[in-house]
Amino acid sequence: MALSNIPVDQNATLHTFRPVQNAVSCVVLGIVFLVGLPGNALVIWIILRHIKTKSPTIQLILHLAFADFIVLITLPLWIHSLVNGWVYGELFCKTATFLIFCSLYASLFFITLVSVKRLMAALYPFATHGFIGKAIISIWVSAFLIAIYSLIIQKLENRNGQLKCVTSYSSGQQQIVICLFKLLVGFVVPFTTLLVCYTIVFKRIKQMTFQTRGKSEKLIIGVVVTFVLCWSPYQITNIITISSLMIESSNSEFALTLKNIVETMDIVTGTLVFISSCSNPILYAFAARRFKAGFKILSFAKLFEYINRPSEELQNPGRDNGNEKKFLHTESSGNVELLPQGVVDENSIDVFKGKLNRYMREKGIEGYA
């Protein structure tokens, strides 16, 4: 974890700057803990307590909140270690770091899966999403396996008279390999997936003439953008680290400058990663303000119920009138009546498919199965 890797100060400037940086990080992380831990706990409780039948999106939000909760519950340990050093032993140093990496990778993969799910909903609105359950299990298993490398490189070392739980590599080559691995698995692959999926989704939305579920789309996009902003600086330091190691033999002076930059950014980038685990409940709170309710928890519940509607890619988010009919307009075939708003079970979907098939046969339209 970037935050736990507090390197040996290389010069007087860093030595002077480090205590101030530590103090600011402790304050920020304390706020993150006080806001993020109860916030994610509230999200988990509301979904489990108030949402009986959980759509794929709600299932992913639930597991995302659980992963963030695990990350944040370790924060007091790292805040204490910034001030007093690590006093919990090497085994717990490795275990705590492993839990953080496992949960952070799980969070990243869940957000990526949300984008894939939105893409499938846009391209195949009537397809079932039975794969979500297996995908969730696969994400947790993958995150567990990927995080194993942290058990190898996380160690206790004496730095500036204090024991620190730090990342320590056996060689420059090992550091390059692990940094490249983190860059690819933790940034290049997931964020390329996010970019491709949402580009296609937005193009698809522009081709449609019926109104989409704007609120839930904006909320999901907000989660993704916040995650990217919080994780990018950490991944940039990985790129700088790789560059410094690759030019160390040919240009040692510039390589040292790059290392100093990484050391200066180290705690800041680690703090931003923790902030990403705190941000989602805040985004939910802002989104929930649109739902008028006397008690804030009820606003949260209404928000998740809104997102939970399985017909979200088809329904117009207008009035909650159960008798109101919705229409999908196509230039060649006119209006096709959609489901009455609020009817969201699988039987209703099957009925709609039958109606659509009959309509298309009457119009002589082929290609729909």
mmCIF file of C-alpha atoms in Angstrom:
data_model
loop_
_atom_site.group_PDB
_atom_site.id
_atom_site.type_symbol
_atom_site.label_atom_id
_atom_site.label_comp_id
_atom_site.label_asym_id
_atom_site.label_seq_id
_atom_site.Cartn_x
_atom_site.Cartn_y
_atom_site.Cartn_z
ATOM 1 C CA MET A 1 0.000 0.000 0.000
ATOM 2 C CA ALA A 2 1.428 3.374 -0.981
ATOM 3 C CA LEU A 3 0.524 4.986 2.319
ATOM 4 C CA SER A 4 2.403 2.406 4.359
ATOM 5 C CA ASN A 5 5.554 2.712 2.309
ATOM 6 C CA ILE A 6 7.187 5.723 3.936
ATOM 7 C CA PRO A 7 10.670 5.785 2.424
ATOM 8 C CA VAL A 8 13.889 6.907 4.067
ATOM 9 C CA ASP A 9 14.267 10.656 3.553
ATOM 10 C CA GLN A 10 16.887 11.406 0.934
ATOM 11 C CA ASN A 11 17.672 15.005 1.797
ATOM 12 C CA ALA A 12 17.004 17.830 4.255
ATOM 13 C CA THR A 13 14.043 19.148 2.272
ATOM 14 C CA LEU A 14 12.207 15.849 2.450
ATOM 15 C CA HIS A 15 13.162 15.460 6.108
ATOM 16 C CA THR A 16 11.601 18.841 6.909
ATOM 17 C CA PHE A 17 8.555 18.279 4.727
ATOM 18 C CA ARG A 18 7.696 14.772 5.959
ATOM 19 C CA PRO A 19 6.324 15.660 9.466
ATOM 20 C CA VAL A 20 3.995 18.281 7.982
ATOM 21 C CA GLN A 21 2.872 15.842 5.306
ATOM 22 C CA ASN A 22 2.252 13.153 7.929
ATOM 23 C CA ALA A 23 0.204 15.520 10.108
ATOM 24 C CA VAL A 24 -2.003 16.646 7.212
ATOM 25 C CA SER A 25 -2.499 13.042 6.086
ATOM 26 C CA CYS A 26 -3.508 11.988 9.609
ATOM 27 C CA VAL A 27 -6.181 14.699 9.744
ATOM 28 C CA VAL A 28 -7.514 13.864 6.272
ATOM 29 C CA LEU A 29 -7.515 10.121 6.946
ATOM 30 C CA GLY A 30 -9.302 10.694 10.246
ATOM 31 C CA ILE A 31 -12.078 12.540 8.411
ATOM 32 C CA VAL A 32 -12.190 9.805 5.757
ATOM 33 C CA PHE A 33 -12.602 7.174 8.476
ATOM 34 C CA LEU A 34 -15.330 9.086 10.347
ATOM 35 C CA VAL A 35 -17.306 9.710 7.143
ATOM 36 C CA GLY A 36 -16.554 6.618 5.080
ATOM 37 C CA LEU A 37 -16.931 3.793 7.602
ATOM 38 C CA PRO A 38 -20.448 4.669 8.831
ATOM 39 C CA GLY A 39 -21.380 5.770 5.298
ATOM 40 C CA ASN A 40 -20.556 2.408 3.742
ATOM 41 C CA ALA A 41 -22.095 0.594 6.724
ATOM 42 C CA LEU A 42 -25.311 2.564 6.110
ATOM 43 C CA VAL A 43 -25.319 1.619 2.411
ATOM 44 C CA ILE A 44 -24.875 -2.066 3.293
ATOM 45 C CA TRP A 45 -27.630 -1.943 5.934
ATOM 46 C CA ILE A 46 -30.141 -0.133 3.711
ATOM 47 C CA ILE A 47 -29.662 -2.525 0.791
ATOM 48 C CA LEU A 48 -29.886 -5.630 2.987
ATOM 49 C CA ARG A 49 -32.800 -4.278 5.044
ATOM 50 C CA HIS A 50 -34.946 -2.400 2.522
ATOM 51 C CA ILE A 51 -34.228 -3.927 -0.918
ATOM 52 C CA LYS A 52 -35.787 -7.389 -1.069
ATOM 53 C CA THR A 53 -35.168 -8.339 -4.692
ATOM 54 C CA LYS A 54 -31.767 -7.014 -5.712
ATOM 55 C CA SER A 55 -31.018 -6.143 -9.336
ATOM 56 C CA PRO A 56 -27.496 -6.745 -10.727
ATOM 57 C CA THR A 57 -26.561 -3.076 -10.256
ATOM 58 C CA ILE A 58 -27.683 -3.100 -6.616
ATOM 59 C CA GLN A 59 -25.739 -6.321 -5.984
ATOM 60 C CA LEU A 60 -22.589 -4.677 -7.324
ATOM 61 C CA ILE A 61 -23.158 -1.536 -5.218
ATOM 62 C CA LEU A 62 -23.573 -3.764 -2.143
ATOM 63 C CA HIS A 63 -20.290 -5.608 -2.708
ATOM 64 C CA LEU A 64 -18.529 -2.355 -3.587
ATOM 65 C CA ALA A 65 -19.635 -0.888 -0.248
ATOM 66 C CA PHE A 66 -18.488 -4.024 1.574
ATOM 67 C CA ALA A 67 -15.038 -3.872 -0.063
ATOM 68 C CA ASP A 68 -14.695 -0.185 0.829
ATOM 69 C CA PHE A 69 -15.789 -0.937 4.405
ATOM 70 C CA ILE A 70 -12.951 -3.469 4.782
ATOM 71 C CA VAL A 71 -10.418 -0.912 3.514
ATOM 72 C CA LEU A 72 -11.609 1.819 5.867
ATOM 73 C CA ILE A 73 -11.779 -0.356 8.976
ATOM 74 C CA THR A 74 -7.962 -0.643 8.879
ATOM 75 C CA LEU A 75 -7.428 3.133 8.744
ATOM 76 C CA PRO A 76 -6.803 3.691 12.494
ATOM 77 C CA LEU A 77 -3.821 1.319 12.249
ATOM 78 C CA TRP A 78 -2.200 3.372 9.495
ATOM 79 C CA ILE A 79 -2.953 6.693 11.182
ATOM 80 C CA HIS A 80 -1.314 5.427 14.366
ATOM 81 C CA SER A 81 1.686 4.083 12.429
ATOM 82 C CA LEU A 82 2.290 7.454 10.763
ATOM 83 C CA VAL A 83 2.751 9.019 14.200
ATOM 84 C CA ASN A 84 4.181 6.253 16.376
ATOM 85 C CA GLY A 85 5.469 3.639 13.957
ATOM 86 C CA TRP A 86 4.123 0.118 13.491
ATOM 87 C CA VAL A 87 3.706 -1.677 16.826
ATOM 88 C CA TYR A 88 1.508 -4.602 15.760
ATOM 89 C CA GLY A 89 4.149 -7.033 14.510
ATOM 90 C CA GLU A 90 5.177 -8.193 11.033
ATOM 91 C CA LEU A 91 2.436 -10.817 10.650
ATOM 92 C CA PHE A 92 -0.291 -8.230 11.166
ATOM 93 C CA CYS A 93 1.610 -5.814 8.911
ATOM 94 C CA LYS A 94 1.390 -8.342 6.077
ATOM 95 C CA THR A 95 -2.208 -9.316 6.876
ATOM 96 C CA ALA A 96 -3.530 -5.745 7.071
ATOM 97 C CA THR A 97 -1.788 -4.787 3.826
ATOM 98 C CA PHE A 98 -3.125 -7.905 2.105
ATOM 99 C CA LEU A 99 -6.701 -7.083 3.196
ATOM 100 C CA ILE A 100 -6.354 -3.554 1.846
ATOM 101 C CA PHE A 101 -4.997 -4.627 -1.539
ATOM 102 C CA CYS A 102 -7.576 -7.408 -1.840
ATOM 103 C CA SER A 103 -10.448 -5.024 -1.081
ATOM 104 C CA LEU A 104 -9.096 -2.231 -3.290
ATOM 105 C CA TYR A 105 -8.740 -4.550 -6.283
ATOM 106 C CA ALA A 106 -12.241 -5.888 -5.602
ATOM 107 C CA SER A 107 -13.596 -2.307 -5.585
ATOM 108 C CA LEU A 108 -11.882 -1.577 -8.882
ATOM 109 C CA PHE A 109 -13.216 -4.767 -10.483
ATOM 110 C CA PHE A 110 -16.770 -4.145 -9.235
ATOM 111 C CA ILE A 111 -16.766 -0.654 -10.753
ATOM 112 C CA THR A 112 -15.444 -2.142 -14.000
ATOM 113 C CA LEU A 113 -18.167 -4.792 -13.951
ATOM 114 C CA VAL A 114 -20.798 -2.067 -13.498
ATOM 115 C CA SER A 115 -19.620 -0.516 -16.783
ATOM 116 C CA VAL A 116 -19.793 -3.904 -18.528
ATOM 117 C CA LYS A 117 -23.291 -4.428 -17.150
ATOM 118 C CA ARG A 118 -24.398 -0.985 -18.411
ATOM 119 C CA LEU A 119 -22.996 -1.836 -21.843
ATOM 120 C CA MET A 120 -24.892 -5.139 -21.988
ATOM 121 C CA ALA A 121 -28.077 -3.408 -20.849
ATOM 122 C CA ALA A 122 -27.714 -0.861 -23.663
ATOM 123 C CA LEU A 123 -26.943 -3.445 -26.358
ATOM 124 C CA TYR A 124 -29.180 -6.279 -25.123
ATOM 125 C CA PRO A 125 -31.973 -4.715 -23.010
ATOM 126 C CA PHE A 126 -33.970 -7.957 -22.777
ATOM 127 C CA ALA A 127 -31.082 -10.263 -21.921
ATOM 128 C CA THR A 128 -30.968 -11.809 -18.465
ATOM 129 C CA HIS A 129 -28.029 -11.093 -16.193
ATOM 130 C CA GLY A 130 -27.641 -14.450 -14.475
ATOM 131 C CA PHE A 131 -23.876 -14.183 -14.813
ATOM 132 C CA ILE A 132 -23.681 -11.482 -12.117
ATOM 133 C CA GLY A 133 -23.613 -13.945 -9.215
ATOM 134 C CA LYS A 134 -20.742 -15.921 -10.707
ATOM 135 C CA ALA A 135 -18.954 -12.709 -11.683
ATOM 136 C CA ILE A 136 -19.100 -11.423 -8.094
ATOM 137 C CA ILE A 137 -17.562 -14.637 -6.771
ATOM 138 C CA SER A 138 -14.898 -14.510 -9.498
ATOM 139 C CA ILE A 139 -14.013 -10.924 -8.563
ATOM 140 C CA TRP A 140 -13.445 -11.759 -4.895
ATOM 141 C CA VAL A 141 -11.366 -14.831 -5.782
ATOM 142 C CA SER A 142 -9.326 -12.864 -8.351
ATOM 143 C CA ALA A 143 -8.721 -9.988 -5.931
ATOM 144 C CA PHE A 144 -7.598 -12.485 -3.266
ATOM 145 C CA LEU A 145 -5.121 -14.155 -5.632
ATOM 146 C CA ILE A 146 -3.793 -10.895 -7.082
ATOM 147 C CA ALA A 147 -3.162 -9.413 -3.628
ATOM 148 C CA ILE A 148 -0.936 -12.328 -2.580
ATOM 149 C CA TYR A 149 2.149 -10.501 -3.887
ATOM 150 C CA SER A 150 1.742 -7.974 -1.053
ATOM 151 C CA LEU A 151 2.531 -10.722 1.469
ATOM 152 C CA ILE A 152 5.945 -11.125 -0.169
ATOM 153 C CA ILE A 153 7.029 -7.488 -0.385
ATOM 154 C CA GLN A 154 5.499 -6.053 2.805
ATOM 155 C CA LYS A 155 7.952 -6.052 5.729
ATOM 156 C CA LEU A 156 8.878 -4.337 8.985
ATOM 157 C CA GLU A 157 11.906 -2.048 8.739
ATOM 158 C CA ASN A 158 13.548 0.488 11.025
ATOM 159 C CA ARG A 159 13.268 3.914 9.445
ATOM 160 C CA ASN A 160 14.341 7.085 11.187
ATOM 161 C CA GLY A 161 14.305 5.321 14.548
ATOM 162 C CA GLN A 162 10.809 3.817 14.149
ATOM 163 C CA LEU A 163 9.536 0.457 12.948
ATOM 164 C CA LYS A 164 7.504 0.926 9.769
ATOM 165 C CA CYS A 165 5.290 -1.468 7.840
ATOM 166 C CA VAL A 166 6.744 -0.783 4.398
ATOM 167 C CA THR A 167 7.019 -2.181 0.904
ATOM 168 C CA SER A 168 10.522 -3.569 0.471
ATOM 169 C CA TYR A 169 11.720 -5.134 -2.778
ATOM 170 C CA SER A 170 14.561 -7.636 -3.025
ATOM 171 C CA SER A 171 15.838 -6.105 -6.271
ATOM 172 C CA GLY A 172 15.151 -3.386 -8.813
ATOM 173 C CA GLN A 173 14.006 -6.025 -11.283
ATOM 174 C CA GLN A 174 11.410 -7.341 -8.821
ATOM 175 C CA GLN A 175 10.161 -3.795 -8.255
ATOM 176 C CA ILE A 176 9.802 -3.170 -12.001
ATOM 177 C CA VAL A 177 7.852 -6.406 -12.498
ATOM 178 C CA ILE A 178 5.465 -5.739 -9.592
ATOM 179 C CA CYS A 179 4.937 -2.072 -10.530
ATOM 180 C CA LEU A 180 4.170 -3.093 -14.123
ATOM 181 C CA PHE A 181 1.769 -5.738 -12.835
ATOM 182 C CA LYS A 182 -0.029 -3.200 -10.618
ATOM 183 C CA LEU A 183 -0.156 -0.714 -13.485
ATOM 184 C CA LEU A 184 -1.665 -3.203 -15.934
ATOM 185 C CA VAL A 185 -4.094 -4.966 -13.577
ATOM 186 C CA GLY A 186 -4.990 -1.905 -11.518
ATOM 187 C CA PHE A 187 -5.178 0.739 -14.234
ATOM 188 C CA VAL A 188 -4.632 -0.074 -17.915
ATOM 189 C CA VAL A 189 -7.023 -3.030 -18.245
ATOM 190 C CA PRO A 190 -9.902 -1.785 -16.032
ATOM 191 C CA PHE A 191 -9.857 1.815 -17.198
ATOM 192 C CA THR A 192 -9.573 0.817 -20.852
ATOM 193 C CA THR A 193 -12.650 -1.327 -20.243
ATOM 194 C CA LEU A 194 -14.427 1.615 -18.602
ATOM 195 C CA LEU A 195 -13.562 3.929 -21.486
ATOM 196 C CA VAL A 196 -14.688 1.497 -24.187
ATOM 197 C CA CYS A 197 -17.913 0.517 -22.401
ATOM 198 C CA TYR A 198 -19.105 4.036 -21.636
ATOM 199 C CA THR A 199 -18.135 5.330 -25.086
ATOM 200 C CA ILE A 200 -20.357 2.674 -26.664
ATOM 201 C CA VAL A 201 -23.130 3.268 -24.103
ATOM 202 C CA PHE A 202 -23.217 7.025 -24.771
ATOM 203 C CA LYS A 203 -23.278 6.463 -28.529
ATOM 204 C CA ARG A 204 -26.120 4.005 -28.048
ATOM 205 C CA ILE A 205 -28.070 6.447 -25.899
ATOM 206 C CA LYS A 206 -27.774 9.154 -28.566
ATOM 207 C CA GLN A 207 -29.333 6.770 -31.112
ATOM 208 C CA MET A 208 -32.386 6.220 -28.907
ATOM 209 C CA THR A 209 -35.371 8.531 -28.971
ATOM 210 C CA PHE A 210 -36.833 7.563 -25.591
ATOM 211 C CA GLN A 211 -35.670 9.055 -22.333
ATOM 212 C CA THR A 212 -33.186 6.988 -20.336
ATOM 213 C CA ARG A 213 -32.682 6.633 -16.634
ATOM 214 C CA GLY A 214 -30.640 9.791 -16.244
ATOM 215 C CA LYS A 215 -30.334 9.794 -12.462
ATOM 216 C CA SER A 216 -28.866 6.314 -12.093
ATOM 217 C CA GLU A 217 -26.571 6.827 -15.094
ATOM 218 C CA LYS A 218 -25.190 10.071 -13.636
ATOM 219 C CA LEU A 219 -24.655 8.408 -10.266
ATOM 220 C CA ILE A 220 -22.721 5.492 -11.768
ATOM 221 C CA ILE A 221 -20.635 7.873 -13.889
ATOM 222 C CA GLY A 222 -19.884 9.929 -10.769
ATOM 223 C CA VAL A 223 -18.633 6.808 -8.987
ATOM 224 C CA VAL A 224 -16.397 5.918 -11.939
ATOM 225 C CA VAL A 225 -14.969 9.442 -12.394
ATOM 226 C CA THR A 226 -14.226 9.794 -8.676
ATOM 227 C CA PHE A 227 -12.496 6.434 -8.647
ATOM 228 C CA VAL A 228 -10.334 7.403 -11.637
ATOM 229 C CA LEU A 229 -9.350 10.739 -10.081
ATOM 230 C CA CYS A 230 -8.401 9.110 -6.779
ATOM 231 C CA TRP A 231 -6.419 6.253 -8.319
ATOM 232 C CA SER A 232 -4.600 8.051 -11.147
ATOM 233 C CA PRO A 233 -1.919 9.760 -8.959
ATOM 234 C CA TYR A 234 -1.003 6.420 -7.362
ATOM 235 C CA GLN A 235 -0.598 4.799 -10.773
ATOM 236 C CA ILE A 236 1.414 7.787 -12.011
ATOM 237 C CA THR A 237 3.916 7.173 -9.200
ATOM 238 C CA ASN A 238 4.216 3.577 -10.409
ATOM 239 C CA ILE A 239 5.065 4.851 -13.892
ATOM 240 C CA ILE A 240 7.647 7.271 -12.468
ATOM 241 C CA THR A 241 9.153 4.480 -10.349
ATOM 242 C CA ILE A 242 9.486 2.188 -13.362
ATOM 243 C CA SER A 243 11.094 5.001 -15.373
ATOM 244 C CA SER A 244 13.612 5.807 -12.616
ATOM 245 C CA LEU A 245 14.678 2.169 -12.297
ATOM 246 C CA MET A 246 15.081 1.734 -16.052
ATOM 247 C CA ILE A 247 17.368 4.783 -16.429
ATOM 248 C CA GLU A 248 19.252 4.318 -13.153
ATOM 249 C CA SER A 249 22.372 2.916 -14.792
ATOM 250 C CA SER A 250 22.515 5.467 -17.619
ATOM 251 C CA ASN A 251 21.383 8.624 -15.799
ATOM 252 C CA SER A 252 21.659 8.149 -12.037
ATOM 253 C CA GLU A 253 21.152 11.838 -11.200
ATOM 254 C CA PHE A 254 17.820 12.105 -13.011
ATOM 255 C CA ALA A 255 16.774 8.717 -11.613
ATOM 256 C CA LEU A 256 17.393 10.035 -8.082
ATOM 257 C CA THR A 257 15.279 13.108 -8.862
ATOM 258 C CA LEU A 258 12.414 10.873 -9.985
ATOM 259 C CA LYS A 259 12.708 8.798 -6.805
ATOM 260 C CA ASN A 260 12.519 11.947 -4.688
ATOM 261 C CA ILE A 261 9.353 12.957 -6.557
ATOM 262 C CA VAL A 262 7.793 9.575 -5.767
ATOM 263 C CA GLU A 263 8.771 9.865 -2.100
ATOM 264 C CA THR A 264 7.253 13.338 -1.879
ATOM 265 C CA MET A 265 3.999 12.133 -3.466
ATOM 266 C CA ASP A 266 3.902 8.846 -1.562
ATOM 267 C CA ILE A 267 1.618 9.700 1.362
ATOM 268 C CA VAL A 268 -0.567 11.996 -0.771
ATOM 269 C CA THR A 269 -1.286 9.288 -3.350
ATOM 270 C CA GLY A 270 -1.957 6.731 -0.623
ATOM 271 C CA THR A 271 -4.374 9.114 1.077
ATOM 272 C CA LEU A 272 -6.253 9.644 -2.205
ATOM 273 C CA VAL A 273 -6.692 5.881 -2.577
ATOM 274 C CA PHE A 274 -8.329 5.749 0.855
ATOM 275 C CA ILE A 275 -10.519 8.731 -0.080
ATOM 276 C CA SER A 276 -11.873 6.721 -3.022
ATOM 277 C CA SER A 277 -13.325 4.236 -0.520
ATOM 278 C CA CYS A 278 -15.082 7.093 1.291
ATOM 279 C CA SER A 279 -16.467 8.898 -1.755
ATOM 280 C CA ASN A 280 -19.294 6.598 -2.845
ATOM 281 C CA PRO A 281 -21.629 7.142 0.166
ATOM 282 C CA ILE A 282 -21.148 10.895 -0.314
ATOM 283 C CA LEU A 283 -22.202 10.588 -3.969
ATOM 284 C CA TYR A 284 -25.222 8.513 -2.913
ATOM 285 C CA ALA A 285 -26.167 11.200 -0.379
ATOM 286 C CA PHE A 286 -26.120 13.930 -3.044
ATOM 287 C CA ALA A 287 -28.153 11.760 -5.418
ATOM 288 C CA ALA A 288 -30.649 10.914 -2.655
ATOM 289 C CA ARG A 289 -31.447 14.612 -2.129
ATOM 290 C CA ARG A 290 -33.665 14.439 -5.222
ATOM 291 C CA PHE A 291 -35.957 12.017 -3.435
ATOM 292 C CA LYS A 292 -38.135 13.912 -0.974
ATOM 293 C CA ALA A 293 -38.371 12.066 2.337
ATOM 294 C CA GLY A 294 -38.640 13.220 5.906
ATOM 295 C CA PHE A 295 -35.795 10.998 7.107
ATOM 296 C CA LYS A 296 -32.447 10.812 5.318
ATOM 297 C CA ILE A 297 -32.293 7.011 5.500
ATOM 298 C CA LEU A 298 -35.604 6.897 3.632
ATOM 299 C CA SER A 299 -34.064 9.077 0.910
ATOM 300 C CA PHE A 300 -31.213 6.573 0.567
ATOM 301 C CA ALA A 301 -33.711 3.717 0.414
ATOM 302 C CA LYS A 302 -35.723 5.484 -2.311
ATOM 303 C CA LEU A 303 -32.529 6.071 -4.311
ATOM 304 C CA PHE A 304 -31.555 2.395 -4.227
ATOM 305 C CA GLU A 305 -35.116 1.330 -5.012
ATOM 306 C CA TYR A 306 -34.972 3.638 -8.035
ATOM 307 C CA ILE A 307 -31.688 2.116 -9.227
ATOM 308 C CA ASN A 308 -32.988 -1.368 -8.437
ATOM 309 C CA ARG A 309 -35.755 -1.349 -11.066
ATOM 310 C CA PRO A 310 -34.820 -4.089 -13.556
ATOM 311 C CA SER A 311 -36.495 -2.209 -16.400
ATOM 312 C CA GLU A 312 -34.280 0.818 -15.857
ATOM 313 C CA GLU A 313 -32.944 0.821 -19.416
ATOM 314 C CA LEU A 314 -36.487 0.964 -20.788
ATOM 315 C CA GLN A 315 -38.472 3.092 -18.379
ATOM 316 C CA ASN A 316 -38.944 6.816 -18.613
ATOM 317 C CA PRO A 317 -37.982 8.267 -15.197
ATOM 318 C CA GLY A 318 -40.995 10.523 -15.116
ATOM 319 C CA ARG A 319 -44.096 10.333 -12.936
ATOM 320 C CA ASP A 320 -44.621 7.310 -10.676
ATOM 321 C CA ASN A 321 -47.963 6.582 -12.244
ATOM 322 C CA GLY A 322 -48.524 2.844 -12.392
ATOM 323 C CA ASN A 323 -50.974 3.193 -15.281
ATOM 324 C CA GLU A 324 -48.767 5.400 -17.404
ATOM 325 C CA LYS A 325 -47.697 3.807 -20.694
ATOM 326 C CA LYS A 326 -44.265 4.291 -22.277
ATOM 327 C CA PHE A 327 -43.348 4.135 -25.935
ATOM 328 C CA LEU A 328 -40.222 3.309 -27.873
ATOM 329 C CA HIS A 329 -40.178 5.187 -31.145
ATOM 330 C CA THR A 330 -38.382 3.940 -34.242
ATOM 331 C CA GLU A 331 -38.240 5.926 -37.444
ATOM 332 C CA SER A 332 -39.283 2.977 -39.604
ATOM 333 C CA SER A 333 -41.975 1.365 -37.491
ATOM 334 C CA GLY A 334 -43.605 4.021 -35.353
ATOM 335 C CA ASN A 335 -44.461 3.619 -31.672
ATOM 336 C CA VAL A 336 -44.083 0.330 -29.812
ATOM 337 C CA GLU A 337 -45.861 0.242 -26.460
ATOM 338 C CA LEU A 338 -43.507 -0.564 -23.593
ATOM 339 C CA LEU A 339 -44.279 -1.999 -20.173
ATOM 340 C CA PRO A 340 -46.439 -0.012 -17.761
ATOM 341 C CA GLN A 341 -44.114 1.726 -15.324
ATOM 342 C CA GLY A 342 -43.622 -0.255 -12.113
ATOM 343 C CA VAL A 343 -44.151 -3.675 -13.767
ATOM 344 C CA VAL A 344 -40.726 -5.205 -13.552
ATOM 345 C CA ASP A 345 -41.021 -8.973 -13.095
ATOM 346 C CA GLU A 346 -39.733 -11.544 -15.590
ATOM 347 C CA ASN A 347 -43.234 -12.600 -16.673
ATOM 348 C CA SER A 348 -43.988 -9.035 -17.744
ATOM 349 C CA ILE A 349 -40.754 -8.940 -19.718
ATOM 350 C CA ASP A 350 -41.774 -12.167 -21.503
ATOM 351 C CA VAL A 351 -45.196 -10.690 -22.280
ATOM 352 C CA PHE A 352 -43.538 -7.605 -23.732
ATOM 353 C CA LYS A 353 -41.233 -9.752 -25.870
ATOM 354 C CA GLY A 354 -44.271 -11.547 -27.266
ATOM 355 C CA LYS A 355 -46.023 -8.260 -28.068
ATOM 356 C CA LEU A 356 -42.913 -6.906 -29.745
ATOM 357 C CA ASN A 357 -42.505 -10.064 -31.839
ATOM 358 C CA ARG A 358 -46.120 -9.905 -33.006
ATOM 359 C CA TYR A 359 -45.799 -6.216 -33.838
ATOM 360 C CA MET A 360 -42.646 -6.795 -35.877
ATOM 361 C CA ARG A 361 -44.183 -9.733 -37.742
ATOM 362 C CA GLU A 362 -47.205 -7.589 -38.620
ATOM 363 C CA LYS A 363 -44.880 -4.888 -39.963
ATOM 364 C CA GLY A 364 -42.798 -7.435 -41.854
ATOM 365 C CA ILE A 365 -39.702 -6.665 -39.798
ATOM 366 C CA GLU A 366 -37.222 -9.508 -39.476
ATOM 367 C CA GLY A 367 -34.174 -10.108 -37.330
ATOM 368 C CA TYR A 368 -35.664 -10.103 -33.818
ATOM 369 C CA ALA A 369 -35.551 -13.376 -31.876
#
